[in-house]
Amino acid sequence: MTMQQDTNPSSVDTEAAASGAASATATERSAFQRFLTVTVGPIVAAFLLSAIILMLVGVNPLTYYGYILDRSLFSSLGLEQTATRMAPLLFLVASLIIAFRAGIWNLGTDGQFLLGAVIAAATAPLLVGVLPGWAVLLVGFLLAALVGAIWSIIPALLKAYQGVNEIITTLMMSFLGVLLASTLVKLAFRDPTTTVPQTRTLPVADRLPRLFETSISSGLVWGLIAVILVHLMMTRTSFGLRLRMVGANPAAATHAGLSVPLLTMATFGLSAGFAGLAGASEILGVAGNVRANWNPAYGLMVIPLVFLARFHGVGAIVLVFFYSALMIGSESAARRLGVPQNFTLVLVASLLICLGLGEYIDQHKRKKER
Amino acid sequence: MGGLLTEAFLSSLFTGAIVAAIPMLLAGLGEQMSEKAGVLNIGIEGMMLMGAYMGFLVAFKTESLWLGFLGGILGGVLVAIVMAVLCVRLGLNQIVIGIGLTLGVEGLTALLHHFQFSRTYPRLPAPERLNIPGLTDLPVIGPSLFGRHLIVYLALIAVAVLAYLYRRTNLGMTLRAAGERPAALDVAGGNVLGIRVFATLFTGGMAGLGGAYLANIGAGLFIPFMTGGAGFIGIVLAMLARGRPLWVLIGSLIFGAALSMTTALQVAGSNIPTDVIQMLPFAAVMLVLVLFGRRAKLPSALGAAYERGAR
């Protein structure tokens, strides 16, 4: 039942660390070439591949891509929407960086995200007036993190103490979580004053404050802080080192005296907690309530970004910005150009595949050099 | 609860259990082979969805259900070819590519469906329910166990054939060796990558057929994202079956029953929200994993790309 190291998400970046022994100029050049093969190349290739599919369905890819850029980056409203959309994605990136660096495939972020969102939407409006504004938001975020973490307990226990593959258990819990969230909205937390099933709405004045004179939610700032903190925790603290040891080689970590089951539990708890925070940031910052059957499904879509950034926080932030722009642009394009938003799925998939190919080419080249 | 046990409830439960079980059975049997050979095929959900789309499309255009099934197999194999090239030949990460393929097929089929059927049916809420000859008089409505579509019996025969193949033939041994000790197989003169490619393509074909069944017989129409996790349940079935095709059959019937509760409870007119009922199969999977997860046995080289000479 134990997975081999090669399937471990964290094994992807171990090779990257190994390349740096050659002389200074040679590394500089190869570092640039490496950047081209493993980052720029896959992105360009993915857009080209998706352009072919656009042409197949009779859409001019230049018009489409141009429209997306125009709507998301070259207009002030689009740029503000893009920045606001980054908040939940950043929290999800933080969640996945922890999990992947610790060698855990948390593929259940969608369920954790939605349950976090629902609990935040269920409690925050009721607390308005009871608690001061900042405390309402704090309670909402904390509850969301807690609920997200709770939703990962079963996969965590099964992985830590029974060795059950977490890919399947987190996916199953995700399906369950999405349906449970919708059930909770319809049965338990339904706003009695509306006809459509949705939770009570948090008044705009009580949501996360906006930045300066713009419409950008300050969730963006918290998301950035979360990613940076997680990055520092994983790379600069002994706790992070322990998690990475478990990710790199659980057997060796056991021999080094680490409690692998406990660290596995901690990884799940932290990762799922951040996924819950992502849900809360969307609700407390932007939406204000959860409608029944609402599921933006950000979770799986963020995975390629985290891989593309090689689990590096700063790199991921840059990618989230562009991805967020892509989402905002394609949502607009879905309305105006009649290209369904599902096209972003195709783009993300091409990105994942081209990314893998770039990695392959890179490794092949390095083998030749040796 | 007494009102639940009416004739309508039971008949729709039994009928539904088999209709729901067949796609999962086919997917589970397919996944079982690639897992035996050492390929963890997370892309099976995508293969199934492509099978559903192509199967429906071919059946719709040619008005032949059998050509539709063929189209479904082809659709699954097409996705599997990508998987085989990337993960077996090039040795890329099977999980990343598997998720990528599933997401890609979800997007692609939804996109293609949107562009094709908004042309055929100018109105957007297109009535995809089609009158394919052979489909309307299919015995899905029939409450008995007999008189089902031939494909159901073929799936049952496949269980027996695969069980024989794994236990009694050279191919079965080779498959197991590719999953347990690929290096040993290589030394013995076997073709590790060849057998893994074969297993991956077989998975694609079976998953595609399962998807086509889901679309053409189970639902009678294609809806984007319609597989809704059935492929993933196939993976669980294969994991828990410990290499035995018969266990996949038993498991798929249990999950099929859980799935068909959705329609059966609706027939019985219960007022439980559909969300709760839709949770049943996934809850069943989790329950089984909690109870028996430890006993699941997977080949030791599962998920690891084979590279000659690598340690």
mmCIF file of C-alpha atoms in Angstrom, chain A residues 60-368:
data_model
loop_
_atom_site.group_PDB
_atom_site.id
_atom_site.type_symbol
_atom_site.label_atom_id
_atom_site.label_comp_id
_atom_site.label_asym_id
_atom_site.label_seq_id
_atom_site.Cartn_x
_atom_site.Cartn_y
_atom_site.Cartn_z
ATOM 1 C CA ASN A 60 -9.988 32.765 -33.405
ATOM 2 C CA PRO A 61 -7.403 32.190 -30.661
ATOM 3 C CA LEU A 62 -5.848 35.636 -31.149
ATOM 4 C CA THR A 63 -9.205 37.311 -30.625
ATOM 5 C CA TYR A 64 -9.847 35.144 -27.574
ATOM 6 C CA TYR A 65 -6.484 35.612 -25.895
ATOM 7 C CA GLY A 66 -6.514 39.296 -26.808
ATOM 8 C CA TYR A 67 -9.933 39.718 -25.279
ATOM 9 C CA ILE A 68 -8.834 37.997 -22.074
ATOM 10 C CA LEU A 69 -5.792 40.265 -21.731
ATOM 11 C CA ASP A 70 -7.898 43.292 -22.484
ATOM 12 C CA ARG A 71 -10.524 42.467 -19.894
ATOM 13 C CA SER A 72 -8.301 41.286 -17.074
ATOM 14 C CA LEU A 73 -5.053 43.256 -17.238
ATOM 15 C CA PHE A 74 -5.566 46.305 -19.452
ATOM 16 C CA SER A 75 -8.640 47.715 -17.746
ATOM 17 C CA SER A 76 -8.616 49.087 -14.227
ATOM 18 C CA LEU A 77 -11.797 47.256 -13.236
ATOM 19 C CA GLY A 78 -10.438 43.999 -14.641
ATOM 20 C CA LEU A 79 -7.170 44.473 -12.810
ATOM 21 C CA GLU A 80 -9.012 45.064 -9.541
ATOM 22 C CA GLN A 81 -11.147 41.960 -10.098
ATOM 23 C CA THR A 82 -8.002 39.989 -10.882
ATOM 24 C CA ALA A 83 -6.341 41.145 -7.655
ATOM 25 C CA THR A 84 -9.444 40.301 -5.632
ATOM 26 C CA ARG A 85 -9.723 36.829 -7.149
ATOM 27 C CA MET A 86 -6.137 36.114 -6.114
ATOM 28 C CA ALA A 87 -7.054 35.905 -2.396
ATOM 29 C CA PRO A 88 -8.712 32.460 -2.292
ATOM 30 C CA LEU A 89 -6.249 31.099 -4.835
ATOM 31 C CA LEU A 90 -3.316 32.218 -2.682
ATOM 32 C CA PHE A 91 -4.690 30.468 0.389
ATOM 33 C CA LEU A 92 -5.116 27.322 -1.704
ATOM 34 C CA VAL A 93 -1.536 27.648 -2.953
ATOM 35 C CA ALA A 94 -0.390 27.854 0.672
ATOM 36 C CA SER A 95 -2.409 24.720 1.417
ATOM 37 C CA LEU A 96 -0.906 22.773 -1.472
ATOM 38 C CA ILE A 97 2.680 23.910 -0.847
ATOM 39 C CA ILE A 98 2.522 22.414 2.646
ATOM 40 C CA ALA A 99 0.980 19.176 1.457
ATOM 41 C CA PHE A 100 3.149 18.646 -1.619
ATOM 42 C CA ARG A 101 6.396 19.535 0.119
ATOM 43 C CA ALA A 102 5.513 17.047 2.835
ATOM 44 C CA GLY A 103 4.789 14.377 0.233
ATOM 45 C CA ILE A 104 1.025 14.322 0.733
ATOM 46 C CA TRP A 105 -1.400 14.447 -2.176
ATOM 47 C CA ASN A 106 -4.206 16.553 -0.748
ATOM 48 C CA LEU A 107 -6.616 16.437 -3.676
ATOM 49 C CA GLY A 108 -9.593 17.208 -1.447
ATOM 50 C CA THR A 109 -9.170 20.976 -1.260
ATOM 51 C CA ASP A 110 -12.478 21.611 -3.042
ATOM 52 C CA GLY A 111 -14.481 19.990 -0.255
ATOM 53 C CA GLN A 112 -12.396 21.647 2.480
ATOM 54 C CA PHE A 113 -12.740 25.012 0.708
ATOM 55 C CA LEU A 114 -16.524 24.779 0.416
ATOM 56 C CA LEU A 115 -17.121 23.600 3.967
ATOM 57 C CA GLY A 116 -14.907 26.403 5.241
ATOM 58 C CA ALA A 117 -16.887 28.834 3.127
ATOM 59 C CA VAL A 118 -20.220 27.525 4.393
ATOM 60 C CA ILE A 119 -19.284 27.695 8.072
ATOM 61 C CA ALA A 120 -17.943 31.224 7.612
ATOM 62 C CA ALA A 121 -21.122 32.268 5.823
ATOM 63 C CA ALA A 122 -23.286 30.588 8.455
ATOM 64 C CA THR A 123 -21.681 32.200 11.489
ATOM 65 C CA ALA A 124 -20.382 35.621 10.447
ATOM 66 C CA PRO A 125 -23.765 37.267 9.656
ATOM 67 C CA LEU A 126 -25.141 36.093 13.026
ATOM 68 C CA LEU A 127 -22.216 37.581 14.931
ATOM 69 C CA VAL A 128 -22.534 41.031 13.374
ATOM 70 C CA GLY A 129 -23.520 43.384 16.170
ATOM 71 C CA VAL A 130 -22.660 40.839 18.841
ATOM 72 C CA LEU A 131 -18.923 41.098 18.350
ATOM 73 C CA PRO A 132 -16.805 43.952 16.996
ATOM 74 C CA GLY A 133 -16.202 43.854 13.247
ATOM 75 C CA TRP A 134 -12.657 42.504 13.352
ATOM 76 C CA ALA A 135 -13.699 39.733 15.757
ATOM 77 C CA VAL A 136 -16.536 38.643 13.450
ATOM 78 C CA LEU A 137 -14.062 38.167 10.626
ATOM 79 C CA LEU A 138 -11.533 36.479 12.891
ATOM 80 C CA VAL A 139 -14.094 33.986 14.178
ATOM 81 C CA GLY A 140 -15.210 33.308 10.615
ATOM 82 C CA PHE A 141 -11.660 32.586 9.466
ATOM 83 C CA LEU A 142 -10.820 30.446 12.496
ATOM 84 C CA LEU A 143 -13.967 28.351 12.200
ATOM 85 C CA ALA A 144 -13.336 27.861 8.484
ATOM 86 C CA ALA A 145 -9.793 26.651 9.151
ATOM 87 C CA LEU A 146 -11.058 24.337 11.859
ATOM 88 C CA VAL A 147 -13.824 22.854 9.737
ATOM 89 C CA GLY A 148 -11.470 22.419 6.778
ATOM 90 C CA ALA A 149 -9.006 20.599 9.009
ATOM 91 C CA ILE A 150 -11.728 18.414 10.526
ATOM 92 C CA TRP A 151 -12.797 17.355 7.034
ATOM 93 C CA SER A 152 -9.309 15.938 6.449
ATOM 94 C CA ILE A 153 -9.163 13.885 9.655
ATOM 95 C CA ILE A 154 -10.370 10.622 8.138
ATOM 96 C CA PRO A 155 -7.883 10.655 5.221
ATOM 97 C CA ALA A 156 -5.186 11.810 7.648
ATOM 98 C CA LEU A 157 -5.787 8.976 10.121
ATOM 99 C CA LEU A 158 -6.060 6.429 7.328
ATOM 100 C CA LYS A 159 -2.813 7.635 5.771
ATOM 101 C CA ALA A 160 -0.889 8.006 9.020
ATOM 102 C CA TYR A 161 -1.870 4.815 10.774
ATOM 103 C CA GLN A 162 -3.184 2.473 8.072
ATOM 104 C CA GLY A 163 -1.146 3.532 5.074
ATOM 105 C CA VAL A 164 -4.248 4.020 2.929
ATOM 106 C CA ASN A 165 -3.476 5.991 -0.237
ATOM 107 C CA GLU A 166 -4.583 9.583 0.388
ATOM 108 C CA ILE A 167 -5.223 10.367 -3.276
ATOM 109 C CA ILE A 168 -8.411 8.351 -3.242
ATOM 110 C CA THR A 169 -9.555 9.206 0.278
ATOM 111 C CA THR A 170 -9.122 12.961 -0.164
ATOM 112 C CA LEU A 171 -10.905 12.857 -3.533
ATOM 113 C CA MET A 172 -13.808 10.928 -2.028
ATOM 114 C CA MET A 173 -14.001 13.299 0.956
ATOM 115 C CA SER A 174 -13.991 16.159 -1.524
ATOM 116 C CA PHE A 175 -17.028 14.817 -3.360
ATOM 117 C CA LEU A 176 -18.703 14.276 0.012
ATOM 118 C CA GLY A 177 -17.736 17.738 1.242
ATOM 119 C CA VAL A 178 -19.116 19.497 -1.835
ATOM 120 C CA LEU A 179 -22.450 17.710 -1.446
ATOM 121 C CA LEU A 180 -22.513 18.241 2.318
ATOM 122 C CA ALA A 181 -21.875 21.947 1.868
ATOM 123 C CA SER A 182 -24.823 22.207 -0.463
ATOM 124 C CA THR A 183 -27.004 20.198 1.934
ATOM 125 C CA LEU A 184 -26.034 22.426 4.844
ATOM 126 C CA VAL A 185 -26.980 25.515 2.858
ATOM 127 C CA LYS A 186 -30.369 24.047 1.982
ATOM 128 C CA LEU A 187 -31.276 22.531 5.354
ATOM 129 C CA ALA A 188 -29.323 23.998 8.238
ATOM 130 C CA PHE A 189 -28.072 27.466 7.390
ATOM 131 C CA ARG A 190 -30.696 28.615 4.953
ATOM 132 C CA ASP A 191 -31.675 32.261 5.042
ATOM 133 C CA PRO A 192 -35.427 32.163 5.800
ATOM 134 C CA THR A 193 -36.025 35.510 4.113
ATOM 135 C CA THR A 194 -34.973 34.534 0.585
ATOM 136 C CA THR A 195 -36.674 32.219 -1.891
ATOM 137 C CA VAL A 196 -33.478 30.846 -3.426
ATOM 138 C CA PRO A 197 -31.616 28.541 -1.051
ATOM 139 C CA GLN A 198 -28.622 30.480 0.253
ATOM 140 C CA THR A 199 -27.075 31.410 3.575
ATOM 141 C CA ARG A 200 -27.594 34.729 5.339
ATOM 142 C CA THR A 201 -25.613 37.523 3.747
ATOM 143 C CA LEU A 202 -22.819 39.358 5.486
ATOM 144 C CA PRO A 203 -23.427 43.094 4.907
ATOM 145 C CA VAL A 204 -20.866 44.712 2.629
ATOM 146 C CA ALA A 205 -19.777 47.048 5.424
ATOM 147 C CA ASP A 206 -18.829 44.085 7.617
ATOM 148 C CA ARG A 207 -16.770 42.249 5.021
ATOM 149 C CA LEU A 208 -13.000 42.433 4.750
ATOM 150 C CA PRO A 209 -12.124 46.094 4.123
ATOM 151 C CA ARG A 210 -11.186 47.195 0.650
ATOM 152 C CA LEU A 211 -7.726 48.431 -0.174
ATOM 153 C CA PHE A 212 -7.426 52.229 -0.455
ATOM 154 C CA GLU A 213 -9.753 53.688 -3.069
ATOM 155 C CA THR A 214 -10.053 50.514 -5.125
ATOM 156 C CA SER A 215 -12.490 47.621 -5.081
ATOM 157 C CA ILE A 216 -9.697 45.167 -4.267
ATOM 158 C CA SER A 217 -10.492 43.092 -1.186
ATOM 159 C CA SER A 218 -7.848 43.097 1.542
ATOM 160 C CA GLY A 219 -8.109 39.310 1.482
ATOM 161 C CA LEU A 220 -5.376 39.676 -1.115
ATOM 162 C CA VAL A 221 -2.976 40.927 1.548
ATOM 163 C CA TRP A 222 -3.810 38.068 3.911
ATOM 164 C CA GLY A 223 -3.420 35.581 1.086
ATOM 165 C CA LEU A 224 0.028 36.977 0.254
ATOM 166 C CA ILE A 225 1.013 36.816 3.918
ATOM 167 C CA ALA A 226 -0.213 33.212 4.118
ATOM 168 C CA VAL A 227 1.855 32.088 1.140
ATOM 169 C CA ILE A 228 5.003 33.867 2.367
ATOM 170 C CA LEU A 229 4.595 32.472 5.879
ATOM 171 C CA VAL A 230 4.065 28.967 4.589
ATOM 172 C CA HIS A 231 7.043 29.296 2.304
ATOM 173 C CA LEU A 232 9.264 30.461 5.167
ATOM 174 C CA MET A 233 7.900 27.754 7.440
ATOM 175 C CA MET A 234 8.666 25.023 4.930
ATOM 176 C CA THR A 235 12.110 26.286 3.962
ATOM 177 C CA ARG A 236 13.475 28.077 7.055
ATOM 178 C CA THR A 237 12.189 26.288 10.147
ATOM 179 C CA SER A 238 13.048 22.961 11.668
ATOM 180 C CA PHE A 239 9.377 21.991 11.601
ATOM 181 C CA GLY A 240 9.348 22.602 7.852
ATOM 182 C CA LEU A 241 12.504 20.559 7.466
ATOM 183 C CA ARG A 242 10.866 17.685 9.338
ATOM 184 C CA LEU A 243 7.844 17.807 7.067
ATOM 185 C CA ARG A 244 10.077 17.835 4.008
ATOM 186 C CA MET A 245 12.038 14.882 5.352
ATOM 187 C CA VAL A 246 8.834 12.910 5.681
ATOM 188 C CA GLY A 247 7.980 13.937 2.134
ATOM 189 C CA ALA A 248 11.345 12.994 0.705
ATOM 190 C CA ASN A 249 11.679 9.621 2.383
ATOM 191 C CA PRO A 250 9.306 8.455 5.131
ATOM 192 C CA ALA A 251 11.460 5.465 6.006
ATOM 193 C CA ALA A 252 14.558 7.603 6.475
ATOM 194 C CA ALA A 253 12.534 10.092 8.523
ATOM 195 C CA THR A 254 11.441 7.262 10.819
ATOM 196 C CA HIS A 255 15.051 6.188 11.239
ATOM 197 C CA ALA A 256 16.001 9.771 12.033
ATOM 198 C CA GLY A 257 13.644 9.556 14.985
ATOM 199 C CA LEU A 258 10.752 11.573 13.598
ATOM 200 C CA SER A 259 7.187 10.581 14.351
ATOM 201 C CA VAL A 260 6.006 10.168 10.782
ATOM 202 C CA PRO A 261 2.338 9.536 11.671
ATOM 203 C CA LEU A 262 2.115 12.693 13.792
ATOM 204 C CA LEU A 263 3.844 14.812 11.163
ATOM 205 C CA THR A 264 1.502 13.365 8.534
ATOM 206 C CA MET A 265 -1.475 14.355 10.671
ATOM 207 C CA ALA A 266 -0.013 17.851 11.078
ATOM 208 C CA THR A 267 0.465 18.166 7.321
ATOM 209 C CA PHE A 268 -3.147 17.243 6.652
ATOM 210 C CA GLY A 269 -4.413 19.575 9.358
ATOM 211 C CA LEU A 270 -2.409 22.568 8.138
ATOM 212 C CA SER A 271 -3.076 21.952 4.477
ATOM 213 C CA ALA A 272 -6.801 21.446 4.925
ATOM 214 C CA GLY A 273 -6.941 24.378 7.337
ATOM 215 C CA PHE A 274 -5.538 26.714 4.694
ATOM 216 C CA ALA A 275 -8.045 25.340 2.183
ATOM 217 C CA GLY A 276 -10.771 26.257 4.687
ATOM 218 C CA LEU A 277 -9.285 29.747 5.006
ATOM 219 C CA ALA A 278 -9.464 30.053 1.224
ATOM 220 C CA GLY A 279 -13.200 29.428 1.380
ATOM 221 C CA ALA A 280 -13.629 31.974 4.180
ATOM 222 C CA SER A 281 -11.624 34.601 2.282
ATOM 223 C CA GLU A 282 -13.960 34.295 -0.701
ATOM 224 C CA ILE A 283 -17.060 34.605 1.500
ATOM 225 C CA LEU A 284 -15.904 37.199 4.032
ATOM 226 C CA GLY A 285 -14.120 39.218 1.382
ATOM 227 C CA VAL A 286 -16.206 39.049 -1.772
ATOM 228 C CA ALA A 287 -19.368 36.972 -1.955
ATOM 229 C CA GLY A 288 -20.888 37.540 1.508
ATOM 230 C CA ASN A 289 -23.000 34.387 1.313
ATOM 231 C CA VAL A 290 -23.017 30.869 -0.108
ATOM 232 C CA ARG A 291 -25.678 29.862 -2.582
ATOM 233 C CA ALA A 292 -26.725 26.221 -2.769
ATOM 234 C CA ASN A 293 -24.708 24.165 -5.285
ATOM 235 C CA TRP A 294 -22.067 26.894 -5.503
ATOM 236 C CA ASN A 295 -18.728 25.290 -6.265
ATOM 237 C CA PRO A 296 -16.037 27.324 -8.016
ATOM 238 C CA ALA A 297 -13.751 24.218 -7.997
ATOM 239 C CA TYR A 298 -10.563 26.236 -7.592
ATOM 240 C CA GLY A 299 -8.795 23.416 -5.781
ATOM 241 C CA LEU A 300 -7.696 21.115 -8.572
ATOM 242 C CA MET A 301 -7.014 24.037 -10.908
ATOM 243 C CA VAL A 302 -4.382 25.473 -8.599
ATOM 244 C CA ILE A 303 -2.315 22.268 -8.644
ATOM 245 C CA PRO A 304 -0.489 23.007 -11.927
ATOM 246 C CA LEU A 305 0.470 26.454 -10.630
ATOM 247 C CA VAL A 306 2.063 24.955 -7.537
ATOM 248 C CA PHE A 307 3.964 22.464 -9.657
ATOM 249 C CA LEU A 308 4.978 25.095 -12.174
ATOM 250 C CA ALA A 309 6.375 27.180 -9.303
ATOM 251 C CA ARG A 310 8.221 24.070 -8.060
ATOM 252 C CA PHE A 311 6.558 24.542 -4.644
ATOM 253 C CA HIS A 312 8.206 27.953 -4.293
ATOM 254 C CA GLY A 313 5.970 30.562 -2.631
ATOM 255 C CA VAL A 314 7.128 33.642 -4.548
ATOM 256 C CA GLY A 315 6.993 31.901 -7.885
ATOM 257 C CA ALA A 316 3.497 30.697 -7.087
ATOM 258 C CA ILE A 317 2.331 34.235 -6.268
ATOM 259 C CA VAL A 318 3.413 35.466 -9.713
ATOM 260 C CA LEU A 319 1.656 32.554 -11.380
ATOM 261 C CA VAL A 320 -1.505 33.054 -9.330
ATOM 262 C CA PHE A 321 -1.649 36.625 -10.592
ATOM 263 C CA PHE A 322 -1.608 35.502 -14.227
ATOM 264 C CA TYR A 323 -3.958 32.626 -13.563
ATOM 265 C CA SER A 324 -6.365 34.929 -11.789
ATOM 266 C CA ALA A 325 -6.269 37.251 -14.802
ATOM 267 C CA LEU A 326 -7.002 34.289 -17.023
ATOM 268 C CA MET A 327 -10.039 33.365 -14.913
ATOM 269 C CA ILE A 328 -11.461 36.881 -14.862
ATOM 270 C CA GLY A 329 -10.868 37.257 -18.585
ATOM 271 C CA SER A 330 -12.392 33.922 -19.497
ATOM 272 C CA GLU A 331 -15.450 34.558 -17.345
ATOM 273 C CA SER A 332 -16.011 37.705 -19.340
ATOM 274 C CA ALA A 333 -15.251 35.905 -22.598
ATOM 275 C CA ALA A 334 -17.827 33.257 -21.720
ATOM 276 C CA ARG A 335 -20.491 35.956 -21.701
ATOM 277 C CA ARG A 336 -19.265 37.982 -24.675
ATOM 278 C CA LEU A 337 -17.579 35.540 -27.057
ATOM 279 C CA GLY A 338 -19.693 32.503 -26.220
ATOM 280 C CA VAL A 339 -16.702 30.339 -25.337
ATOM 281 C CA PRO A 340 -17.693 28.356 -22.242
ATOM 282 C CA GLN A 341 -15.523 28.902 -19.216
ATOM 283 C CA ASN A 342 -14.668 25.206 -19.295
ATOM 284 C CA PHE A 343 -12.031 26.210 -21.792
ATOM 285 C CA THR A 344 -9.814 27.204 -18.854
ATOM 286 C CA LEU A 345 -9.878 23.519 -17.870
ATOM 287 C CA VAL A 346 -8.366 22.665 -21.246
ATOM 288 C CA LEU A 347 -5.724 25.335 -20.786
ATOM 289 C CA VAL A 348 -4.853 24.127 -17.287
ATOM 290 C CA ALA A 349 -4.641 20.537 -18.493
ATOM 291 C CA SER A 350 -2.352 21.480 -21.382
ATOM 292 C CA LEU A 351 -0.229 23.362 -18.897
ATOM 293 C CA LEU A 352 0.107 20.302 -16.648
ATOM 294 C CA ILE A 353 1.053 18.103 -19.573
ATOM 295 C CA CYS A 354 3.501 20.568 -21.144
ATOM 296 C CA LEU A 355 4.988 21.087 -17.707
ATOM 297 C CA GLY A 356 5.651 17.380 -17.417
ATOM 298 C CA LEU A 357 7.197 17.353 -20.879
ATOM 299 C CA GLY A 358 9.424 20.323 -20.016
ATOM 300 C CA GLU A 359 10.612 18.473 -16.933
ATOM 301 C CA TYR A 360 11.364 15.422 -19.066
ATOM 302 C CA ILE A 361 13.353 17.403 -21.633
ATOM 303 C CA ASP A 362 15.263 19.125 -18.849
ATOM 304 C CA GLN A 363 16.232 15.866 -17.152
ATOM 305 C CA HIS A 364 17.216 14.349 -20.466
ATOM 306 C CA LYS A 365 19.499 17.283 -21.252
ATOM 307 C CA ARG A 366 21.121 17.123 -17.852
ATOM 308 C CA LYS A 367 21.821 13.436 -18.255
ATOM 309 C CA LYS A 368 23.591 14.127 -21.545
#
